Coordinates of C-alpha atoms in Angstrom, one line a residue:
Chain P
X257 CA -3.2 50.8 -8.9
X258 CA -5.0 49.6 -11.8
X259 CA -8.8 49.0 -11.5
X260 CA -9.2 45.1 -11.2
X261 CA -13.3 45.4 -12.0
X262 CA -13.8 44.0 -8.3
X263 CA -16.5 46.5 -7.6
X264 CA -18.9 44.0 -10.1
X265 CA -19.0 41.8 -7.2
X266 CA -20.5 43.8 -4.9
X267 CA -23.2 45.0 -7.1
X268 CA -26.3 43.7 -6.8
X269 CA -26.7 40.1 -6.0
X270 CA -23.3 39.0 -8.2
X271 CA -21.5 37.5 -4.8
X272 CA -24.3 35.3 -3.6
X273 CA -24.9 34.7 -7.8
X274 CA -21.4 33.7 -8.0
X275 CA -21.3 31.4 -4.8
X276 CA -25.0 30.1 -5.9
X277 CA -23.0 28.8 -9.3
X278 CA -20.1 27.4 -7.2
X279 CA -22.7 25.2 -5.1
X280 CA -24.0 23.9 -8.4
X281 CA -20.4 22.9 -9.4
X282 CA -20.3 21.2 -6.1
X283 CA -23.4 19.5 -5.8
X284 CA -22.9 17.7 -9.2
X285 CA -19.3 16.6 -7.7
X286 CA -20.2 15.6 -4.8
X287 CA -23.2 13.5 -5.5
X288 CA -21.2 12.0 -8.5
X289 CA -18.3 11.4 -6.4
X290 CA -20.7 9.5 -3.3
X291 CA -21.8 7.6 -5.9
X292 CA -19.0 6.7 -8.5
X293 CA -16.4 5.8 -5.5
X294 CA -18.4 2.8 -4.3
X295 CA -19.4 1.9 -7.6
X296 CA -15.8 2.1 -8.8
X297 CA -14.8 0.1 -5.5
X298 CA -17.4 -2.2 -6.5
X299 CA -16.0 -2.6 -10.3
X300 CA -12.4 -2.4 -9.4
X301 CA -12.7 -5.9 -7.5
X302 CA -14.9 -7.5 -10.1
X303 CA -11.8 -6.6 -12.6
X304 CA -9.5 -8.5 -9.8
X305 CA -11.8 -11.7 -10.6
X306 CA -10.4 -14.4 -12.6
X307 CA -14.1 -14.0 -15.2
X308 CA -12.1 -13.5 -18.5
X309 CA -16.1 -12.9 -19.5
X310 CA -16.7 -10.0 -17.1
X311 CA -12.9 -8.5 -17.4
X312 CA -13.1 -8.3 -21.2
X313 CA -16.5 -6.0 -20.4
X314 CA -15.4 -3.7 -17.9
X315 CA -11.7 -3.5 -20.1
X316 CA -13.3 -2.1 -22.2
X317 CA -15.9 0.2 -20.4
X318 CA -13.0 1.6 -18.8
X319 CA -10.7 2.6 -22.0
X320 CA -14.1 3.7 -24.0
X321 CA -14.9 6.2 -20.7
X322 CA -11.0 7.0 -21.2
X323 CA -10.6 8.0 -24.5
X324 CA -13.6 9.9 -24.5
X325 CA -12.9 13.8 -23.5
X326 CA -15.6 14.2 -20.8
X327 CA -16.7 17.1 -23.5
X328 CA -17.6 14.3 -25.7
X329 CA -19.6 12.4 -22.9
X330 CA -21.4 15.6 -22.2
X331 CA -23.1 16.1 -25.7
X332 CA -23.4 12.6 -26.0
X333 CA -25.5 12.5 -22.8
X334 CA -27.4 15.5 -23.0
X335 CA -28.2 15.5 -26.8
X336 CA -27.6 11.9 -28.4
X337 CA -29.9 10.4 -25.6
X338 CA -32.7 13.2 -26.6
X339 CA -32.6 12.1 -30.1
X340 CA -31.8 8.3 -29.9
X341 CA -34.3 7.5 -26.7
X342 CA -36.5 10.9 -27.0
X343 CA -35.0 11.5 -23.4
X344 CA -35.4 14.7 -21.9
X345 CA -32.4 14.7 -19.5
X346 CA -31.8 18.5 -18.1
X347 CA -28.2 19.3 -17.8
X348 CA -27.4 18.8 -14.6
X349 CA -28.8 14.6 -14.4
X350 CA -26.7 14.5 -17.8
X351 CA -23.7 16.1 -16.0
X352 CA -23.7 14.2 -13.2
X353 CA -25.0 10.5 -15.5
X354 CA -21.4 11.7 -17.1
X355 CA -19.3 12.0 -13.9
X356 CA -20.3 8.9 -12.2
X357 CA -19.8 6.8 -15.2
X358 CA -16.4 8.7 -16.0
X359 CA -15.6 8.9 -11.9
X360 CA -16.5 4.9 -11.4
X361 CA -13.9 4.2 -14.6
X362 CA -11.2 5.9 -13.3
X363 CA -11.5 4.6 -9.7
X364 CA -12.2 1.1 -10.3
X365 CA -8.8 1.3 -12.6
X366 CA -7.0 2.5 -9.3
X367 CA -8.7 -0.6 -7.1
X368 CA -7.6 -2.7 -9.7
X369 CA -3.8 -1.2 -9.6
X370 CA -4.1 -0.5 -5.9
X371 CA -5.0 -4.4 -5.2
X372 CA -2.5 -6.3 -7.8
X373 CA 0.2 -3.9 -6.3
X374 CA 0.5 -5.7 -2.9
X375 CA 2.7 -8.2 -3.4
X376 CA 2.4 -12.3 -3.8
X377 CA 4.9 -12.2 -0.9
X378 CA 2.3 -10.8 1.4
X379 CA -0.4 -13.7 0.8
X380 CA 2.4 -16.2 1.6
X381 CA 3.7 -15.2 4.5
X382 CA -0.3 -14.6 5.9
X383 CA -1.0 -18.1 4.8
X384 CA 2.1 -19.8 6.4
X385 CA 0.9 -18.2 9.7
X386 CA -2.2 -20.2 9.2
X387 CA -4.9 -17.6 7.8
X388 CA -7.5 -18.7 5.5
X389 CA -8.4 -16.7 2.4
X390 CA -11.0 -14.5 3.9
X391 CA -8.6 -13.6 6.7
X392 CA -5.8 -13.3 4.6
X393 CA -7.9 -10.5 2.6
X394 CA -9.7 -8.8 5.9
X395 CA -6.8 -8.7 8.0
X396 CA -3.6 -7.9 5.6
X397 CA -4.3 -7.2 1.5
X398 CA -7.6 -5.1 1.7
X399 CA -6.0 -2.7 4.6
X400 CA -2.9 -2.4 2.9
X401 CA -5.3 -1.5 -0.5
X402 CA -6.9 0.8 1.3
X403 CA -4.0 2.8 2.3
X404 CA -2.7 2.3 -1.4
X405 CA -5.9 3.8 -2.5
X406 CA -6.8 7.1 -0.8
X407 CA -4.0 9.2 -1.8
X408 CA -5.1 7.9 -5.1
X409 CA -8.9 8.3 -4.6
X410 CA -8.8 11.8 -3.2
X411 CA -6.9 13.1 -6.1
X412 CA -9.7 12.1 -8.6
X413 CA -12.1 13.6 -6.0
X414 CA -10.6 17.0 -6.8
X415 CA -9.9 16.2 -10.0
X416 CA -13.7 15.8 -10.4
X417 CA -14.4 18.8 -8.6
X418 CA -12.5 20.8 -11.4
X419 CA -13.9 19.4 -14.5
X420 CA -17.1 20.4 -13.4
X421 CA -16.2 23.8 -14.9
X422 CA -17.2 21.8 -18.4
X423 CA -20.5 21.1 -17.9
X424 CA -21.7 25.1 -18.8
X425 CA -20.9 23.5 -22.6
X426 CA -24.6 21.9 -21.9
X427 CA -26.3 24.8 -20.9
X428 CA -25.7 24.4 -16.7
X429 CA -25.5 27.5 -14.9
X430 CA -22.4 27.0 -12.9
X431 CA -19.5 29.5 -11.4
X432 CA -18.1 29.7 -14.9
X433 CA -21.3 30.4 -16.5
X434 CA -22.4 33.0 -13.9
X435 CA -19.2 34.7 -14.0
X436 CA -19.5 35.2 -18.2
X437 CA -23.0 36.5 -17.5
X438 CA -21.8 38.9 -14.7
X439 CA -18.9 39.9 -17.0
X440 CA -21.2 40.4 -20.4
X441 CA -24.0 42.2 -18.2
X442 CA -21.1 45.2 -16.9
X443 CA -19.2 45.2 -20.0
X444 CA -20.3 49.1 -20.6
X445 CA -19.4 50.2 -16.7
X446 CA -16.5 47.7 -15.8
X447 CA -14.5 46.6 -19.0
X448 CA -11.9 45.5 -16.4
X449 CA -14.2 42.7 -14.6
X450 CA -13.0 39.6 -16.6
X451 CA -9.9 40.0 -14.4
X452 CA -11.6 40.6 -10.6
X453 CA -14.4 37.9 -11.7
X454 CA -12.4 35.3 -12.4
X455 CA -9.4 35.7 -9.6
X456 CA -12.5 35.3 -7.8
X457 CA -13.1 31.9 -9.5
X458 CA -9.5 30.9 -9.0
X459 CA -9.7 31.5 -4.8
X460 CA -13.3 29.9 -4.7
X461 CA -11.8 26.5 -6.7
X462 CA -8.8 26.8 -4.6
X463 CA -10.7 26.7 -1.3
X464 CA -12.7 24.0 -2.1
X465 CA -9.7 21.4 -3.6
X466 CA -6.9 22.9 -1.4
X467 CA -8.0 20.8 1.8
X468 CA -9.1 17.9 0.1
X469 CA -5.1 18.1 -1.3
X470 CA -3.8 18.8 2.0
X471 CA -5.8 15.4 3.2
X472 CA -4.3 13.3 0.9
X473 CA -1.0 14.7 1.9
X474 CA -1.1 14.4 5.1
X475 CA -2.7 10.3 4.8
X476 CA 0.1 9.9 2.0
X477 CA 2.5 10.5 4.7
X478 CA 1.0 9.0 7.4
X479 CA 0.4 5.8 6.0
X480 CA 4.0 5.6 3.4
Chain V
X218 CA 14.7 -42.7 19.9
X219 CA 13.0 -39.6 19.3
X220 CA 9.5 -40.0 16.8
X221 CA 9.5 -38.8 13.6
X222 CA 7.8 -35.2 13.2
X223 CA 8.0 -35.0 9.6
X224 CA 7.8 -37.7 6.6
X225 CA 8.3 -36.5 3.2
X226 CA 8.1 -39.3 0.9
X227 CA 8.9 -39.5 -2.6
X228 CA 8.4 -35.7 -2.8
X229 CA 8.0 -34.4 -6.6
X230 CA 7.5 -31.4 -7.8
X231 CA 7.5 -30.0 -11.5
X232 CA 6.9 -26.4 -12.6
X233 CA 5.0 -27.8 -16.1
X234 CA 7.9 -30.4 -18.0
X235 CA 10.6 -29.2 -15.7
X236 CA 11.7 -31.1 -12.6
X237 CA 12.8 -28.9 -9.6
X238 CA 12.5 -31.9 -7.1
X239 CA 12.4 -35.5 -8.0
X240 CA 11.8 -38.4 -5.4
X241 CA 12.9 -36.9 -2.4
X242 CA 12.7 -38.9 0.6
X243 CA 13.7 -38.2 4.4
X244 CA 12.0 -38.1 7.9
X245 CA 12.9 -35.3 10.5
X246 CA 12.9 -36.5 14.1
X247 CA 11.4 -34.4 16.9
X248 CA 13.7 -31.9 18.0
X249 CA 16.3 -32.2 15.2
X250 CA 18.5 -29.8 13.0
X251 CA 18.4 -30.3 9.8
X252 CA 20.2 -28.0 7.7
X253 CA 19.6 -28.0 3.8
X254 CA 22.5 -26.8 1.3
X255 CA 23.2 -27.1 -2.0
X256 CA 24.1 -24.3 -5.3
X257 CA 21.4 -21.9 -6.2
X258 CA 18.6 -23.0 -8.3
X259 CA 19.0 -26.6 -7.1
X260 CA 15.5 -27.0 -5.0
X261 CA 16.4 -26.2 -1.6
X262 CA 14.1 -23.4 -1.4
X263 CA 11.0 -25.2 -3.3
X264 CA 11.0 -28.2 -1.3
X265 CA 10.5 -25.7 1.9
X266 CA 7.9 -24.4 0.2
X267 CA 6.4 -27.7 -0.3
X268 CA 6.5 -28.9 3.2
X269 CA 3.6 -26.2 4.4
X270 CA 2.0 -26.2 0.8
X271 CA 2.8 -22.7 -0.4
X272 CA 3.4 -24.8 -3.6
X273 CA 1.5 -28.1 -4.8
X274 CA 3.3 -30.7 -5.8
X275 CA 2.9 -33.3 -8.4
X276 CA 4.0 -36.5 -6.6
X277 CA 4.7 -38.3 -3.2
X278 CA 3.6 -37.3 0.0
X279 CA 4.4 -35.0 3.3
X280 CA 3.1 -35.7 6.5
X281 CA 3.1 -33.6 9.7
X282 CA 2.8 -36.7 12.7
X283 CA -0.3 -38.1 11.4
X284 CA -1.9 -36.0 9.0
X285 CA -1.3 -35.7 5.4
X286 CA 0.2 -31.7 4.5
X287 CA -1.5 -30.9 0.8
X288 CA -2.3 -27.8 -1.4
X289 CA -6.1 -27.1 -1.3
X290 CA -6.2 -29.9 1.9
X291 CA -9.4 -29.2 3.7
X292 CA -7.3 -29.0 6.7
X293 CA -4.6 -26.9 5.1
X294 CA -4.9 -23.9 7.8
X295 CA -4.5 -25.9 10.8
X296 CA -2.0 -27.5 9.5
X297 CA 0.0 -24.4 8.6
X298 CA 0.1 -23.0 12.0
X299 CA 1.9 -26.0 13.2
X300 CA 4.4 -25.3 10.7
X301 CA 6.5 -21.9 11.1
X302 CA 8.3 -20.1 8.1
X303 CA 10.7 -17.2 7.9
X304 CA 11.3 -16.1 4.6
X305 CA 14.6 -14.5 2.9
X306 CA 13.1 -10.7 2.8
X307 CA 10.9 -10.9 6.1
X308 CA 7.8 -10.2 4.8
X309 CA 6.4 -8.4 7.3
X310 CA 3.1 -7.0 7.4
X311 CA 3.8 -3.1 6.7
X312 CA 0.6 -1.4 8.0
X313 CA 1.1 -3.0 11.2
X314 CA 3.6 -2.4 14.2
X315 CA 5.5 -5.1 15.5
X316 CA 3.6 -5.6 18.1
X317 CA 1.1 -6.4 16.0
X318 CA 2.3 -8.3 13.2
X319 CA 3.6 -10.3 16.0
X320 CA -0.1 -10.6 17.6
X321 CA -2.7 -10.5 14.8
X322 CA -2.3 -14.6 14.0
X323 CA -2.5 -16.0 17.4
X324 CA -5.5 -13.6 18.2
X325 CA -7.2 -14.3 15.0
X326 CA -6.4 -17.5 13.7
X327 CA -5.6 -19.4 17.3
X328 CA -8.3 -17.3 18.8
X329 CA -6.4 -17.1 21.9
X330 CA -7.0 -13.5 24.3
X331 CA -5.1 -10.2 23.3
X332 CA -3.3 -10.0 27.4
X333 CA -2.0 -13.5 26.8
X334 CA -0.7 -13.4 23.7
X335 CA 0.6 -9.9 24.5
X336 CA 2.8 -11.1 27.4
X337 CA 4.2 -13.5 25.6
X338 CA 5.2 -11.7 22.6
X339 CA 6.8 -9.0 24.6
X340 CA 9.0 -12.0 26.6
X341 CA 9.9 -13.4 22.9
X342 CA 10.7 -9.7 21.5
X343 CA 13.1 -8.9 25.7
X344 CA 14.5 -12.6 24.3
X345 CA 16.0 -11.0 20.5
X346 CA 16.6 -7.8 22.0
X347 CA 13.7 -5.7 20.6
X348 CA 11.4 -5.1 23.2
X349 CA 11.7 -1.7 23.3
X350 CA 11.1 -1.5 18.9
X351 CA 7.7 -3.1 19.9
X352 CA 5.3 -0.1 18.7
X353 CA 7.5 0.8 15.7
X354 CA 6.6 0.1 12.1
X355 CA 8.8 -2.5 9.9
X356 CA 9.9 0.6 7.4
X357 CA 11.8 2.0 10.9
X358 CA 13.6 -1.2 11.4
X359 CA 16.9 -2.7 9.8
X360 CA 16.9 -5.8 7.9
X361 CA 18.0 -8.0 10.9
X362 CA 15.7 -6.3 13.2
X363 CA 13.3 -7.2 10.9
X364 CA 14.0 -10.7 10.3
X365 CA 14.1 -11.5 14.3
X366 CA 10.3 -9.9 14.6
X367 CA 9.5 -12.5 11.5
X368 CA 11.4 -15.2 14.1
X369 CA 9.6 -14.2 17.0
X370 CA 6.0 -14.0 14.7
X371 CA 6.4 -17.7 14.0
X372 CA 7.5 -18.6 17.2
X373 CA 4.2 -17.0 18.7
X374 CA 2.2 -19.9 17.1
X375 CA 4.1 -22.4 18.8
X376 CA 4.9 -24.4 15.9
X377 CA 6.0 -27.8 16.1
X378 CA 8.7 -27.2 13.6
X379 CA 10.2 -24.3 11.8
X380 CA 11.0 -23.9 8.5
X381 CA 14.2 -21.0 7.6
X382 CA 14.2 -20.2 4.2
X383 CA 17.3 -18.9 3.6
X384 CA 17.0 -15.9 6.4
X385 CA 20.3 -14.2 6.1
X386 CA 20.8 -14.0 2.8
X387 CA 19.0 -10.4 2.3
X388 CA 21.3 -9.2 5.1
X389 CA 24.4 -7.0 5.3
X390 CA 27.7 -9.3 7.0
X391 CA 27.2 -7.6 10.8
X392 CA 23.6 -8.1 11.2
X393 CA 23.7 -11.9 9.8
X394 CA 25.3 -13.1 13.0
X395 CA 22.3 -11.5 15.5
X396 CA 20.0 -13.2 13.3
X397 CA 22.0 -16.6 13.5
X398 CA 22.4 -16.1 16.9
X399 CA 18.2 -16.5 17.6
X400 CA 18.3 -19.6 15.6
X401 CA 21.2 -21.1 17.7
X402 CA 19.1 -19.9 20.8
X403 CA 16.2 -21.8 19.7
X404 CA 18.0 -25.0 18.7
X405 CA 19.6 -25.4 21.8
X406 CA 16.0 -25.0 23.2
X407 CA 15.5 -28.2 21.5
X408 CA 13.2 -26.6 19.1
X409 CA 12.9 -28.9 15.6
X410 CA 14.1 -27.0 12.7
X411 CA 14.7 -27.2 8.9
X412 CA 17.1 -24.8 7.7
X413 CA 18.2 -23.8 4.1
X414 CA 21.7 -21.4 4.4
X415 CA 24.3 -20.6 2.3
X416 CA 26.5 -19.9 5.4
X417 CA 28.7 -23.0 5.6
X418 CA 30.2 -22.3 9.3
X419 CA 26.6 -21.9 10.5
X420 CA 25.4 -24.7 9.2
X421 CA 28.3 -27.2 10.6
X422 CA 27.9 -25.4 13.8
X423 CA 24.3 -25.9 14.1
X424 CA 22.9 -28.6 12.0
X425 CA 22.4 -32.5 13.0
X426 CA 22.1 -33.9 10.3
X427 CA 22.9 -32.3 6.6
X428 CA 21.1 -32.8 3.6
X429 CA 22.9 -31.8 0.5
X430 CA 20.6 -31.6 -2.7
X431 CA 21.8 -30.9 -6.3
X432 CA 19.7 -30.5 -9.4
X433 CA 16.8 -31.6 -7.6
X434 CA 18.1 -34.5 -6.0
X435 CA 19.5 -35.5 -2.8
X436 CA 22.8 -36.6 -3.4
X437 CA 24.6 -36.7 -0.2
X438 CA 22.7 -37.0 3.6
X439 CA 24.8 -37.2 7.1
X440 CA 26.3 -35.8 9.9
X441 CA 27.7 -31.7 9.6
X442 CA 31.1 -33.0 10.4
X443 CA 31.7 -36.0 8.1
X444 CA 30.2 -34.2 5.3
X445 CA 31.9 -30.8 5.5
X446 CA 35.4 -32.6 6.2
X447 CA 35.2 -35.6 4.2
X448 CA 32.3 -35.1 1.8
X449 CA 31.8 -38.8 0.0
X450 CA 30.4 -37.4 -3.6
X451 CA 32.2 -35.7 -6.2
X452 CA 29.5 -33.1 -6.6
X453 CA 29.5 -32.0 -3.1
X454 CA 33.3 -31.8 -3.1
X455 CA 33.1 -29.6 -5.7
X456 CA 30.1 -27.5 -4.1
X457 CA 32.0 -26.8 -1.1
X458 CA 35.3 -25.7 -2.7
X459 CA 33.4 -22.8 -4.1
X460 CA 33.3 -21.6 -0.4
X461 CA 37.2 -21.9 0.1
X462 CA 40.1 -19.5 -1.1
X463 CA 42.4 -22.2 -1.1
X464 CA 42.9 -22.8 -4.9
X465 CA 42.8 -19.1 -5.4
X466 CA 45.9 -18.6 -3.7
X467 CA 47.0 -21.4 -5.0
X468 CA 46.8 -20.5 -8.7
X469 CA 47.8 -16.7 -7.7
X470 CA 51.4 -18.3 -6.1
X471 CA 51.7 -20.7 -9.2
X472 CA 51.2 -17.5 -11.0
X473 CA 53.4 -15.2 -9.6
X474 CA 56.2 -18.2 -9.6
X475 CA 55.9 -18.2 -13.7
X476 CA 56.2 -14.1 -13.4
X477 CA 59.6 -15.0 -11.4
X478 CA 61.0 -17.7 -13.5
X479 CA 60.4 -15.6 -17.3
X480 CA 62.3 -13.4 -15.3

């Protein structure tokens, strides 16, 4: 069998190195993601409101966050706010600025979808039985939003979770960037390590998003 | 002579220059049938939709006993659980079970206890013949299944009338009649009802008193069996000839008797 370079990842510290750079990945998902699914919440029902004012504003947050690749966001955020504002943002609060803003876009675009997608039909028929407004939105359109909305919701999570593996472009240490230096630092002893490195990568993204898939499968099912 | 339940005077309503219903005027009496026809497009389903508010109108007035029935009414809730609606596709709540789409507005509009209002929507669901469907969801159900929960959620508000917006037309031919049959039940329970159907044999079975309407109007008002035998207006002559084959074989043996004769 051909030598896949695995040995690298037992020498030294390159295991705990590697799984110190996944946490980083992580951590800037995960707090973005606490943060920007609220705040999307939050957004996607002001977008519901009839404000032509406040929908023209967060139209076009949402399509300027969307045509920008989050690459672009990045550089904007770590160097443009250096030399515009003289802020000294290290990469991580840029990476994770980024995220929330880009994670809070795409989620309060699936409220807004999620909530206009129950149909008119629904509010009659609650309002014939006699429920006021409020009721009508407690006890029928927000559940039914809700169950829209975490299929939807957890697939961003993970997709979240993946474009992390950008933010080494502004100088984080994450997996990716700890893998490169493990592979450039055993070039001369294992040319082959590119290869058992980053398999290693794949398995340690896969374990992380592979439940959070299996969730939304499972809820997509449950609650068809 | 039973009161009046229902006044609708003078009813208009206008979807911006265009007039679906123009000065329409009748009362319904406690514990009457009233069965609406008329072609499609013609109103029948608007002015339903009028009489609990689900659309504002521009003129007249609709009164429920005593108290005035009107779009953005302060009183507007209350007033709407006195009147029940069934709808043409069910509507249905689907995150719910039956049990519970059946449950959730007497327990949180009427306020009344879960045990009680329980009890009595399990005797309503042994009554249509879906007790046992009572923890299933609405996507497990068939249409007429599904219609006769929508029955039995109105009915759990004890309403003082019902409105039927056409509730068979969304159905395949063998579950219309299980679905017709609840409504019979409940009008023989003296229950008042207002009824828009395009099934003809239903309606002179069941109604009281029929109103016929027509480009927004009502042209033609009376009893089921003097106006589906010997309907007075032209219009309503012609409306229920389109429910009859008669002409059709008609023009098929005046055909075939030309084929014959060139012969």
């Amino acid at each position: 069998m051909q030598n896949l370079g695995l040995e690298v990842l037992f020498k030294g510290k390159n295991m705990i190195r590697l799984l110190g750079g996944l946490w980083v990945a992580l951590k800037i998902s995960l707090i973005s993601v606490a943060i920007s699914i609220p705040l999307g919440i939050l957004l996607g029902a002001m977008m519901t409101w009839k404000n032509p004012i406040v929908k023209a504003i967060l139209r076009i947050y949402l399509e300027f966050i969307r045509i920008m690749p989050q690459m672009v966001l990045l550089f904007v955020f770590y160097f443009e706010t250096t030399k515009a504002f003289g802020w000294d943002l290290s990469g991580e609060t840029a990476s994770i600025i980024v995220f929330i803003l880009w994670g809070a876009a795409e989620m309060s675009d699936l409220v807004r979808g999620a909530f206009e997608s129950i149909p008119k039909h629904q509010y009659e028929s609650a309002e014939a039985l006699g429920f006021t407004r409020a009721q009508t939105l407690t006890y029928i359109i927000i559940p039914q939003t809700l169950r829209r909305l975490l299929p939807l919701s957890i697939n961003l999570i993970t997709r979240m979770i993946k474009t992390t593996s950008l933010v080494l472009m502004i100088g984080v240490v994450e997996v990716l960037k700890v893998a490169q230096q493990i592979i450039e630092a055993n070039r001369m002893t294992s040319p082959n390590a590119a290869f058992g490195v980053y398999l290693t990568i794949f398995i340690m993204y896969f374990l992380a998003c592979w439940p959070i898939s299996m969730l939304a499968r499972y809820l997509e099912k449950k609650w068809r | 002579m039973a009161e009046d339940l229902l006044k609708i005077e003078h009813l208009v309503k206008k979807y911006e220059d265009n007039t679906i219903l123009n000065d329409i005027s009748f009362n319904v009496k406690q514990g009457e049938v009233i069965v609406i026809v008329g072609p499609s497009g013609c109103g029948k389903s608007t002015l339903l939709r009028c009489i609990n508010a689900l659309e504002p109108i521009q003129g007249g007035h609709i009164y429920l006993k005593d108290d005035e029935v009107m779009a953005g009414g302060a009183n507007l809730a209350k007033l709407r659980q006195r009147i029940g609606m069934v709808f043409q596709s069910y509507e249905l709540f689907p995150h719910l079970t039956v049990i519970e789409n059946i449950t959730l507005a007497p327990m949180k509009v009427q306020k009344r206890a879960r045990d009680e209002v329980e009890k009595e929507a399990e005797a309503l669901l042994k009554r249509v013949g879906l007790l046992e469907k009572k923890n299933y969801y609405p996507r497990e159900l068939s249409g007429g299944q599904k219609q006769r929960v929508a029955i039995v959620r109105a009915l759990c508000m004890h309403p003082e009338i019902l409105l039927f917006d056409e509730v068979t037309a969304a159905l395949d031919p063998e579950m219309v009649r299980e679905v017709l049959d609840v409504i019979v039940d409940l009008a023989a329970e003296g229950k008042t009802m207002m009824i828009v159907t395009h099934e003809m044999q239903f309606a002179k079975a069941i109604a009281d008193r029929v109103i016929f309407i027509d480009s927004g109007s009502i042209v033609e008002e009376g009893a089921p069996e003097a106006f589906f035998e010997s309907p007075k207006t032209e219009r309503a002559k012609k409306f229920l000839q389109t429910f009859t084959f008669e002409d059709v074989s008609k023009r098929r043996a005046a055909a075939s008797d030309s084929i014959s004769a060139s012969e």
